[in-house]
GROMACS .gro file of C-alpha atoms in nm:
model
  138
    1MET     CA    1  -1.024   3.254  -0.389
    2PRO     CA    2  -0.850   2.941  -0.527
    3SER     CA    3  -0.883   2.620  -0.331
    4PRO     CA    4  -0.570   2.483  -0.167
    5THR     CA    5  -0.371   2.225  -0.359
    6PRO     CA    6  -0.482   1.876  -0.251
    7THR     CA    7  -0.219   1.669  -0.070
    8THR     CA    8  -0.166   1.301  -0.020
    9ALA     CA    9  -0.317   1.337   0.327
   10ASP     CA   10  -0.646   1.442   0.163
   11ALA     CA   11  -0.667   1.104  -0.016
   12MET     CA   12  -0.504   0.886   0.250
   13LEU     CA   13  -0.683   0.587   0.401
   14ALA     CA   14  -0.607   0.464   0.752
   15PRO     CA   15  -0.370   0.166   0.760
   16GLU     CA   16  -0.642  -0.087   0.836
   17VAL     CA   17  -0.418  -0.394   0.824
   18GLN     CA   18  -0.048  -0.428   0.903
   19VAL     CA   19   0.171  -0.735   0.942
   20SER     CA   20   0.535  -0.801   1.020
   21ASP     CA   21   0.762  -0.880   0.726
   22HIS     CA   22   0.817  -1.219   0.894
   23THR     CA   23   0.446  -1.308   0.853
   24SER     CA   24   0.372  -1.605   0.629
   25ILE     CA   25   0.161  -1.559   0.318
   26ASP     CA   26  -0.119  -1.779   0.453
   27ARG     CA   27  -0.135  -1.577   0.778
   28ALA     CA   28  -0.141  -1.247   0.584
   29LEU     CA   29  -0.428  -1.384   0.373
   30ASP     CA   30  -0.615  -1.478   0.692
   31VAL     CA   31  -0.569  -1.122   0.820
   32LEU     CA   32  -0.695  -0.977   0.490
   33ARG     CA   33  -0.998  -1.208   0.485
   34GLY     CA   34  -1.111  -1.048   0.811
   35SER     CA   35  -1.072  -0.694   0.676
   36HIS     CA   36  -1.246  -0.478   0.419
   37THR     CA   37  -0.935  -0.386   0.226
   38GLU     CA   38  -0.732  -0.523  -0.061
   39PHE     CA   39  -0.395  -0.418   0.083
   40VAL     CA   40  -0.182  -0.510   0.380
   41LEU     CA   41   0.102  -0.287   0.497
   42ILE     CA   42   0.426  -0.461   0.584
   43ARG     CA   43   0.644  -0.338   0.868
   44ASP     CA   44   1.003  -0.436   0.942
   45ASP     CA   45   1.162  -0.534   1.274
   46THR     CA   46   1.178  -0.169   1.382
   47GLY     CA   47   0.809  -0.107   1.305
   48ARG     CA   48   0.884   0.104   0.999
   49CYS     CA   49   0.698   0.057   0.674
   50ALA     CA   50   0.859  -0.199   0.446
   51GLY     CA   51   0.598  -0.185   0.170
   52LEU     CA   52   0.260  -0.330   0.096
   53VAL     CA   53   0.114  -0.630  -0.079
   54THR     CA   54  -0.225  -0.679  -0.235
   55ARG     CA   55  -0.468  -0.964  -0.186
   56GLU     CA   56  -0.394  -1.058  -0.548
   57GLN     CA   57  -0.018  -1.078  -0.484
   58LEU     CA   58  -0.076  -1.298  -0.180
   59ALA     CA   59  -0.319  -1.536  -0.350
   60VAL     CA   60  -0.081  -1.719  -0.580
   61PRO     CA   61  -0.291  -1.943  -0.806
   62GLY     CA   62  -0.192  -2.306  -0.790
   63ALA     CA   63   0.047  -2.253  -0.500
   64LYS     CA   64   0.107  -2.557  -0.284
   65PRO     CA   65   0.007  -2.529   0.085
   66TRP     CA   66   0.372  -2.554   0.194
   67TYR     CA   67   0.452  -2.247  -0.019
   68ALA     CA   68   0.195  -2.025   0.156
   69GLU     CA   69   0.291  -2.161   0.498
   70ASN     CA   70   0.666  -2.118   0.455
   71THR     CA   71   0.699  -1.809   0.236
   72ARG     CA   72   0.716  -1.474   0.415
   73VAL     CA   73   0.552  -1.157   0.284
   74ARG     CA   74   0.892  -0.989   0.261
   75ASP     CA   75   0.987  -1.250   0.000
   76ILE     CA   76   0.705  -1.151  -0.236
   77ALA     CA   77   0.660  -0.779  -0.160
   78PRO     CA   78   0.774  -0.569  -0.454
   79ASP     CA   79   0.985  -0.268  -0.361
   80HIS     CA   80   0.757   0.034  -0.397
   81SER     CA   81   0.984   0.285  -0.227
   82PRO     CA   82   1.010   0.575  -0.219
   83PHE     CA   83   0.682   0.600  -0.033
   84ALA     CA   84   0.450   0.899  -0.027
   85ARG     CA   85   0.451   1.162   0.249
   86PRO     CA   86   0.129   1.325   0.375
   87GLY     CA   87   0.224   1.677   0.264
   88MET     CA   88   0.314   1.585  -0.094
   89ALA     CA   89   0.095   1.731  -0.367
   90ALA     CA   90  -0.168   1.476  -0.469
   91VAL     CA   91  -0.108   1.551  -0.837
   92ASP     CA   92   0.263   1.466  -0.800
   93VAL     CA   93   0.194   1.140  -0.616
   94ALA     CA   94  -0.070   1.047  -0.877
   95ALA     CA   95   0.181   1.108  -1.158
   96ASP     CA   96   0.447   0.902  -0.978
   97MET     CA   97   0.203   0.615  -0.924
   98ARG     CA   98   0.096   0.625  -1.289
   99GLU     CA   99   0.458   0.618  -1.403
  100ARG     CA  100   0.534   0.322  -1.174
  101SER     CA  101   0.201   0.144  -1.254
  102LEU     CA  102   0.098   0.132  -0.887
  103ALA     CA  103  -0.259   0.098  -0.760
  104ALA     CA  104  -0.161   0.183  -0.402
  105LEU     CA  105   0.131   0.331  -0.212
  106PRO     CA  106   0.211   0.355   0.160
  107VAL     CA  107   0.216   0.699   0.319
  108VAL     CA  108   0.488   0.735   0.582
  109ASP     CA  109   0.610   0.998   0.827
  110ASP     CA  110   0.964   1.140   0.827
  111ASP     CA  111   1.086   0.843   1.032
  112GLY     CA  112   0.940   0.583   0.794
  113PHE     CA  113   0.643   0.475   1.007
  114ALA     CA  114   0.323   0.404   0.815
  115LEU     CA  115   0.048   0.662   0.844
  116GLY     CA  116  -0.180   0.514   0.581
  117ILE     CA  117  -0.227   0.410   0.222
  118VAL     CA  118  -0.308   0.619  -0.082
  119THR     CA  119  -0.478   0.457  -0.379
  120ALA     CA  120  -0.499   0.571  -0.739
  121THR     CA  121  -0.879   0.582  -0.702
  122GLY     CA  122  -0.856   0.794  -0.389
  123LEU     CA  123  -0.620   1.039  -0.554
  124GLU     CA  124  -0.845   1.056  -0.858
  125THR     CA  125  -1.143   1.142  -0.638
  126VAL     CA  126  -0.957   1.415  -0.449
  127LEU     CA  127  -0.815   1.567  -0.767
  128ALA     CA  128  -1.155   1.558  -0.940
  129ALA     CA  129  -1.318   1.730  -0.645
  130SER     CA  130  -1.054   2.004  -0.639
  131ALA     CA  131  -1.087   2.058  -1.015
  132GLY     CA  132  -1.466   2.062  -1.010
  133GLY     CA  133  -1.497   1.707  -1.143
  134THR     CA  134  -1.266   1.742  -1.442
  135ALA     CA  135  -0.954   1.559  -1.322
  136GLU     CA  136  -0.766   1.336  -1.560
  137ARG     CA  137  -0.832   0.965  -1.515
  138LEU     CA  138  -0.543   0.800  -1.328
   0.00000   0.00000   0.00000
């Protein structure tokens, strides 16, 4: 009997860290320093997912202190929409992320609220497991 097709939900990580899109870069970095993740989800005024930023995107080399204190995460967050949905086929999300050169992508429900994050590494692991360890490298 063939195994079921892996979905995004199979590779999804819990949204460990979330901040408002009004949060300053230095505050978002403080939040990330206290976590074990490289990503922070951004939510808008309605609580819906507005994207994500990485630790690398937040840590601007040579930035002046006033920049990190006064710049909001919404000002530096690249637009990664459309976001993934939990029921999407993992292989399709992996292909989309490869095409868009993304390391991570938010996973949202039908109303746009964040459910988690899917990473290229997580998708690779799920796809390799479903293919008996022979999945293509993402």
